[in-house]
XYZ file of C-alpha atoms in Angstrom:
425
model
C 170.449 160.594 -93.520
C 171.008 158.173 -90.466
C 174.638 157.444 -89.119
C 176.103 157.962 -92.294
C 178.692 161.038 -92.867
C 180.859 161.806 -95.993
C 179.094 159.717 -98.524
C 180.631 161.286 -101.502
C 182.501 164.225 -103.101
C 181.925 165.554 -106.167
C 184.107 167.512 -107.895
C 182.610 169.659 -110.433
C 183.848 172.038 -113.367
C 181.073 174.807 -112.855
C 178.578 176.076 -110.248
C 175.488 175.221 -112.140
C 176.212 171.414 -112.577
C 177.456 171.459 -109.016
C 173.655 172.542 -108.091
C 172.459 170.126 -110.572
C 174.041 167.093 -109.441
C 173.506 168.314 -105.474
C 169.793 168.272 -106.322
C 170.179 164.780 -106.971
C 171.596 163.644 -103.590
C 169.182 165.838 -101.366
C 166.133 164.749 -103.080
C 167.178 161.556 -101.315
C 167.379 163.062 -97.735
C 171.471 163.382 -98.467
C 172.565 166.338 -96.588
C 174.632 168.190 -99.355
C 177.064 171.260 -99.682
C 178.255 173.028 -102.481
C 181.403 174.934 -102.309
C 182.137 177.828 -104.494
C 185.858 177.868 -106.011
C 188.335 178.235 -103.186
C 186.046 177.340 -100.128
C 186.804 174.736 -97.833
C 184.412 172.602 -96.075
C 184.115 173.395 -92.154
C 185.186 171.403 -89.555
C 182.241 170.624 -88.347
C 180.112 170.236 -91.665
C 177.634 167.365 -91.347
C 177.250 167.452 -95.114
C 176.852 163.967 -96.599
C 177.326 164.896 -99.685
C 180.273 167.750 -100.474
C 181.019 169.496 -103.370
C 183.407 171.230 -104.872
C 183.143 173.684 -107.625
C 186.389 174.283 -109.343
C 185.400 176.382 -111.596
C 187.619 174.962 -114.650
C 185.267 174.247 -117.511
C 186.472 176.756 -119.838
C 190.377 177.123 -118.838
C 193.678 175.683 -119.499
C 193.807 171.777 -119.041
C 197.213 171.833 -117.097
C 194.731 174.340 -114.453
C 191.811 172.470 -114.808
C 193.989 169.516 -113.657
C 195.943 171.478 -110.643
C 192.765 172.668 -109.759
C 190.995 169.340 -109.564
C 193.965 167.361 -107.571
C 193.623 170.194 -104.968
C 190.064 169.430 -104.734
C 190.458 166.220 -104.238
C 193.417 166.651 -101.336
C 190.812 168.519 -99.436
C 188.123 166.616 -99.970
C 190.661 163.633 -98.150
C 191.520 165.825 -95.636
C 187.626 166.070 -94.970
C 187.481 162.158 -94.785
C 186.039 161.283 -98.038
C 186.547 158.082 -99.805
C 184.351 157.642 -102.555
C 184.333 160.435 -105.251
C 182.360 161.481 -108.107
C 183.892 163.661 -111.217
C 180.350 165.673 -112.185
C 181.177 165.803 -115.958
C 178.720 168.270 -118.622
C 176.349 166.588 -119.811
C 177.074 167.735 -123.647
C 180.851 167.274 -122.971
C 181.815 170.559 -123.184
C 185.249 171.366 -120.611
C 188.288 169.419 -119.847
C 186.867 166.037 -119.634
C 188.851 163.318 -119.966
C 191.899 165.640 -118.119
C 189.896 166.386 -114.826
C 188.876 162.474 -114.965
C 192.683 161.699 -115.143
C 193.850 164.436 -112.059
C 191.618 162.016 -110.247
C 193.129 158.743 -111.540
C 196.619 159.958 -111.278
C 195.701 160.590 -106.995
C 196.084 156.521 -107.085
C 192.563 156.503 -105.341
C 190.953 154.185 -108.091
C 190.985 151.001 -109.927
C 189.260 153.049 -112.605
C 186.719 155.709 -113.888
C 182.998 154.441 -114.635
C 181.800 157.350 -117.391
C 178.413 157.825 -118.426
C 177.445 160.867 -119.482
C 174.136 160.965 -120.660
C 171.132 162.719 -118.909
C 168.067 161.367 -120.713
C 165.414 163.396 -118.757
C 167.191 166.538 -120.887
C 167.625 164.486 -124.315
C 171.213 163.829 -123.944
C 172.301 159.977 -124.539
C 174.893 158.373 -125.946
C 174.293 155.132 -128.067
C 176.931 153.521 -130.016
C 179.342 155.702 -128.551
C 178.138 158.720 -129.758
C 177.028 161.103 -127.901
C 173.844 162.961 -128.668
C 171.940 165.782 -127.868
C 168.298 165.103 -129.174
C 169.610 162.466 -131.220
C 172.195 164.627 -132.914
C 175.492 164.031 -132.740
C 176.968 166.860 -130.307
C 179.489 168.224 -132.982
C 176.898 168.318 -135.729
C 174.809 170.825 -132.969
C 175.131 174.646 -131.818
C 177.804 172.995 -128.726
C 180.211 172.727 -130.987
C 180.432 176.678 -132.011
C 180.457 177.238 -128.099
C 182.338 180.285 -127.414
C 183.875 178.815 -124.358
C 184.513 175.240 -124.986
C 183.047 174.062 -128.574
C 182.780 170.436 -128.582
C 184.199 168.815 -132.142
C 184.440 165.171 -131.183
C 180.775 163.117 -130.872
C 182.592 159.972 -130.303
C 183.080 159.415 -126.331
C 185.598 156.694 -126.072
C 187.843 158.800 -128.478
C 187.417 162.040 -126.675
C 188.419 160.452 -123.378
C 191.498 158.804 -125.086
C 192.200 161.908 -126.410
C 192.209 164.247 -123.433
C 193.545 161.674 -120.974
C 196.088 159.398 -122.872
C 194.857 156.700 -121.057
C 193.079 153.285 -122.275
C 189.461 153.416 -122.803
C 187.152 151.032 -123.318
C 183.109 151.387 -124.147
C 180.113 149.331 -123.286
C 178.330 149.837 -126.056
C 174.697 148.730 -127.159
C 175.282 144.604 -127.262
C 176.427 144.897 -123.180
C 174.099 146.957 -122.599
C 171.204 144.750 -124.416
C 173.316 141.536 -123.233
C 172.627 141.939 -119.347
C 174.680 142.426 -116.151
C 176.563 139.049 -116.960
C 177.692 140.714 -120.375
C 178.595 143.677 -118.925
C 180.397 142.177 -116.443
C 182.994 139.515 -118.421
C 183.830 142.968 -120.370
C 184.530 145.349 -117.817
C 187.178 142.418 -116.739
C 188.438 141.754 -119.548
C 189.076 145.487 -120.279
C 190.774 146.266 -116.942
C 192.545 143.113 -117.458
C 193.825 144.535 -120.485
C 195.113 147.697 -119.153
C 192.121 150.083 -119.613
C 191.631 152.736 -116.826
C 187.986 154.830 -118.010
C 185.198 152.658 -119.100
C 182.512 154.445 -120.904
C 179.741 153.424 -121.348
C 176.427 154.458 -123.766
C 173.095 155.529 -122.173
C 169.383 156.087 -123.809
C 167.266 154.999 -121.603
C 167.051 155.536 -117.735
C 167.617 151.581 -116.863
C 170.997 151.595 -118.840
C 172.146 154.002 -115.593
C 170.995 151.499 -112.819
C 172.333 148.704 -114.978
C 175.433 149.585 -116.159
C 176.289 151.474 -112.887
C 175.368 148.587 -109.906
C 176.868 145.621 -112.105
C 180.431 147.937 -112.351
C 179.640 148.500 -108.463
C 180.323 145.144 -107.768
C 183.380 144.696 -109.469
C 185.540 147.224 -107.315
C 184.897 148.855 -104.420
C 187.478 151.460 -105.966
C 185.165 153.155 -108.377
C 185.836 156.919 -110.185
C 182.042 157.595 -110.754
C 181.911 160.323 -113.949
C 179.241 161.587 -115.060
C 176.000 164.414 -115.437
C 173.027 164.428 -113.194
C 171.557 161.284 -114.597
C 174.218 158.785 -113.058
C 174.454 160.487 -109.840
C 170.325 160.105 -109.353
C 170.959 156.346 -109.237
C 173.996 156.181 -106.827
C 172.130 156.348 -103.800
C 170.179 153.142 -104.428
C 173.147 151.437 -105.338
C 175.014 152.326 -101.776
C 171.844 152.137 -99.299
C 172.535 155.994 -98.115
C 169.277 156.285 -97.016
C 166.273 155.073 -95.083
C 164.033 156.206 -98.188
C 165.597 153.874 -100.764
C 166.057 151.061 -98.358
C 162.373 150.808 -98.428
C 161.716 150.944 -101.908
C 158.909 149.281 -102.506
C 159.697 145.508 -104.131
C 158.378 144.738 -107.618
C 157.054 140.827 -107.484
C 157.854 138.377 -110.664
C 155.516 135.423 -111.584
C 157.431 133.341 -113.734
C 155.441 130.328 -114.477
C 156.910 129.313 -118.201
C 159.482 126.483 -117.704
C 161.431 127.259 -121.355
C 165.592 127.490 -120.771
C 165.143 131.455 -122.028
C 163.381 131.959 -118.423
C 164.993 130.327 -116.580
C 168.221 132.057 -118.207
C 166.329 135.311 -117.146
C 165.512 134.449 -113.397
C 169.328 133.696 -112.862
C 170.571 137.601 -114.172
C 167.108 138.645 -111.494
C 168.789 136.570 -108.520
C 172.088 137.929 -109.739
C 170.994 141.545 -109.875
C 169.293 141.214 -106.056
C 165.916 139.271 -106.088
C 165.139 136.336 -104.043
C 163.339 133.711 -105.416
C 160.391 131.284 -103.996
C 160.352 128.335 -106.320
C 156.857 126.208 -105.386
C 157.099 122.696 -105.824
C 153.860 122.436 -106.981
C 153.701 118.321 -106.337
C 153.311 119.263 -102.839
C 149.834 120.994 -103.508
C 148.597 118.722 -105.875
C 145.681 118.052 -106.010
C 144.960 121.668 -105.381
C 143.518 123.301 -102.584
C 143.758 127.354 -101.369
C 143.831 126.195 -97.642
C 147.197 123.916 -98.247
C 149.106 126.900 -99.715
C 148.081 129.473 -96.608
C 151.722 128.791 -94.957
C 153.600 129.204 -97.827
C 151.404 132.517 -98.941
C 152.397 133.825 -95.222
C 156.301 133.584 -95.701
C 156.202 135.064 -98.872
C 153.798 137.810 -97.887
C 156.604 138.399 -94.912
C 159.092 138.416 -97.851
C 157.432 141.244 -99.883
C 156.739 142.841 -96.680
C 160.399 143.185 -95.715
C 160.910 145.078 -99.109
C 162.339 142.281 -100.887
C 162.006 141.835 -104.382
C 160.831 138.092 -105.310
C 160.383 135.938 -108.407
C 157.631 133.542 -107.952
C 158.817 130.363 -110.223
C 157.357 126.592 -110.590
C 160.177 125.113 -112.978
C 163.156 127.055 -112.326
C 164.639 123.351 -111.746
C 164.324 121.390 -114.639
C 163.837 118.108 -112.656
C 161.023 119.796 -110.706
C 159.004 119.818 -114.015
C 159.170 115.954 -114.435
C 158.231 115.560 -110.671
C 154.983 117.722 -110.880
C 154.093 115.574 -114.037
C 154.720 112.521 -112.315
C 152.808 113.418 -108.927
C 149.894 114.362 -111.542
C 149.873 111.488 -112.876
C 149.462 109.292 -110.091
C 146.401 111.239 -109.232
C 144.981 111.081 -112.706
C 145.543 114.057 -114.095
C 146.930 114.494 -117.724
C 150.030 116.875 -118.601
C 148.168 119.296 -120.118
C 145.517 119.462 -116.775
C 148.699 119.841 -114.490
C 150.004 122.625 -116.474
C 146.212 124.184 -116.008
C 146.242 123.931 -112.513
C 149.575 125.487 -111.985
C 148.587 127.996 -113.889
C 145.396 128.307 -111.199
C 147.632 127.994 -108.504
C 149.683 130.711 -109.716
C 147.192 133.067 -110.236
C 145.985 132.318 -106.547
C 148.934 133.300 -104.808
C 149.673 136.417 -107.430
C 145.944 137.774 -106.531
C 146.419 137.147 -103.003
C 149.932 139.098 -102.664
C 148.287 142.062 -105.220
C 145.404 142.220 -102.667
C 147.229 142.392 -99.374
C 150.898 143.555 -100.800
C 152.123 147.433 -101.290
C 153.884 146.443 -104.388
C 155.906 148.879 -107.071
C 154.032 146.781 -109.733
C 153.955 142.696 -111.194
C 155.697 141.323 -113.771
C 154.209 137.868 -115.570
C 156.122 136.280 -117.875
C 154.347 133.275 -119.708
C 150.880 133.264 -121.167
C 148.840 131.030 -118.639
C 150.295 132.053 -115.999
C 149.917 136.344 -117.231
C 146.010 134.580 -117.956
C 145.519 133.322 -114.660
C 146.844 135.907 -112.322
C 144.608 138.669 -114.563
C 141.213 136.770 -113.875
C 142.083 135.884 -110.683
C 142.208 139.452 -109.678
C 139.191 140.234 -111.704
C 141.218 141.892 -114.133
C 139.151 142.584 -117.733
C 141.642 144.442 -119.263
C 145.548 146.107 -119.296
C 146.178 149.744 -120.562
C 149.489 150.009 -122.439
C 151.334 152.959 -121.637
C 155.138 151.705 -122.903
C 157.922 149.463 -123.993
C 160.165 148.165 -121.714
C 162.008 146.751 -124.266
C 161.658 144.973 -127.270
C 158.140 143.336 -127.262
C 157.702 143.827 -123.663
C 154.847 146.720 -122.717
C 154.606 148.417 -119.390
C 150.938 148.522 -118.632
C 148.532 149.521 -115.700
C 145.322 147.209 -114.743
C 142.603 147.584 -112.024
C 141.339 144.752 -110.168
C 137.485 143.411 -108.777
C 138.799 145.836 -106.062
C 139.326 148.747 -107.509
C 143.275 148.604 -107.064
C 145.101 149.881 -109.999
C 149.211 149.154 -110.268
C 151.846 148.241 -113.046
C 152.185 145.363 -114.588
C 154.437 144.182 -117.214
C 154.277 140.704 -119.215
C 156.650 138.588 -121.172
C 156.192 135.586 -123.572
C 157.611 132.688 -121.473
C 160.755 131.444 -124.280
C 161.302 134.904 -125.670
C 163.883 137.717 -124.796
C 167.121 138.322 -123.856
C 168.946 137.247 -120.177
C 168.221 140.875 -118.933
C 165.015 141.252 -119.545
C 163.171 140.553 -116.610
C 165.911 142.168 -114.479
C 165.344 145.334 -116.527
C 161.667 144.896 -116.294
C 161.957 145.024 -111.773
C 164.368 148.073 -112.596
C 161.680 149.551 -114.527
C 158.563 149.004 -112.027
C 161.011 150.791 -109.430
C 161.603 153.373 -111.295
């Protein structure tokens, strides 16, 4: 990693999640160091990425907490700033204690907690935590020899170990969209609440969750298994690799309040948008839209991710009709030839674009971009979400990439953002 030192520690309860979360960072061109219990970092360790293995899953919680604090007082001395509690991710260990040796330090507004790891079947929905959809206490982790796990619910068990506040973001945040999840973070902190949990069951809950609580403090506990680690790098820009991630590109050519509702959480959650005014190019021709094709080609090209839009402004709907109709043309033959110009400008960026995929939300628009690229047909691999299938097609030139499409006035406010997350992914 470029001209960036001491990213993170991570303090972790045993040497095998230490490796486990480690992996995570590296895969990402993060330098990263794993200490056994009772090792100090050198002085001249160029890890990125240090952590510490305390070794206190399975011992006394007063320990477990002495141990952590001293963890922590090196990991200052080694000029760290940002901090990560690696937690199991079926719970087992002192938990809510080692999150609370941390808060106690004064280092943190709060502790972000999400648990889950849904490559490995652990997720947490409702606030219970599962382990191949059972709840952990109803499984063999809760006869552990070590450190059996009785308590399913996650909010409680954190209350319960730490004595602090907790509050969850359960499935309507989650399904409600960054804007959701951000009025109830506030209002918990506001309230007094120092660990936020949160639930997790499907990888895009991590990104989510995780980069909307990112931009609420700077001062962030990050707790968690493997799973939210993997998505921390992206969020800071630690690396030259996710920094040019390739963009996802949104066509959003329906004009119903639901979209537009939709392209405000994508602009909110990082992409740019290009609204056309599609009076200007009226009546159509390819060679008029040329300049405009170039800047946004330069846009994608940069690594940004766009939404393509033609009503995102309500009043710009009334001025294309208008424009239209001085020329002749009827309502329904303006919508058509948006549509055409759409599909124009899609194909063209597909064609010359490395893209991580398309997303086209309304069905003339989904219609015109398809044919335009000489599309005959979309294989459905997934849901994204309710109603909303992740696909591949191939076009006239043989290109095959992801594309995932949306009935213009249907969904909820997240739902395009989640769709982008998903195309990166």
């Amino acid at each position: 990693m470029k001209n960036q030192r001491k990213a993170m520690a991570v303090i972790a309860d045993d040497l095998t999640g230490a490796n486990d979360t480690g992996l995570q960072f590296s895969r990402y061109g993060l330098c990263t160091e794993v200490l056994l219990e009772g090792a100090e970092p050198g002085p001249a360790s160029a890890a990125d990425i240090v952590i510490w293995d305390t070794n206190s899953r399975a011992i006394d919680g007063q320990a477990a907490y002495d141990k952590v604090q001293a963890a922590v007082r090196q990991a200052q001395q080694a000029g760290f700033t940002r901090y990560y509690k690696k937690l199991d991710s079926t719970l087992r260990g002192n938990v809510g204690i080692e999150i609370k040796a941390i808060l106690d330090m004064g280092l943190h507004d709060f502790a972000f907690v999400l648990p889950a790891f849904v490559q490995t079947g652990r997720t947490t929905v409702g606030g219970n935590h599962l382990v191949q959809g059972v709840p952990v206490e109803a499984t063999e982790i809760a006869r552990d020899p070590k450190c059996p796990v009785t308590e399913s619910c996650l909010p409680a068990l954190l209350q319960r170990q730490s004595g602090l506040q907790v509050a969850h973001i359960g499935i309507a945040e989650l399904t409600g969209g960054p804007a959701v999840i951000d009025a109830f973070v506030r209002r918990a902190l506001a309230a007094g609440c120092r660990i936020i949990s949160c639930d997790g069951w499907a990888d895009e809950h991590f990104d989510l969750a995780a980069r909307t609580v990112a931009g609420i403090s700077s001062q962030v506990l990050w707790a968690g298994s493997a799973g939210l680690a993997d998505c921390l790098p992206a969020i800071f820009n630690w690396n030259d690799k996710v920094r040019e991630q390739t963009p996802a590109l949104v066509i959003a050519g329906s004009v119903s309040s639901v979209t537009r509702e939709q392209i405000a959480e994508l602009l909110a959650g990082g992409c740019e948008l290009v609204e056309i005014e599609v009076a200007k190019y009226l009546p159509w021709q390819e060679q008029s839209a040329l300049p405009l094709l170039a800047a946004i080609s330069k846009k994608l090209a940069q690594g940004t991710c766009l939404v393509i839009a033609t009503g995102y402004q309500p009043a710009a709907v009334e001025q294309t009709k208008a424009a239209g109709a001085k020329l002749g043309f009827s309502a329904v033959e303006v919508s058509e030839i948006t549509a055409t110009m759409l599909g124009w400008i899609g194909a063209q960026l597909v064609n010359s674009q490395k893209l991580a995929g398309i997303v086209l939300t309304g069905g003339d628009t989904a219609v015109a971009v398809c044919r335009a690229l000489g599309v005959t047909g979309i294989r459905i691999l997934e849901e994204v979400t309710t109603a909303i299938p992740l696909g591949t097609m191939t076009t006239r030139e043989g290109k095959t990439l992801q594309v995932i499409t949306k009935a213009g006035a249907f969904g909820k406010p997240g739902d395009l953002l989640q769709a982008v997350r998903k195309l990166q992914q």
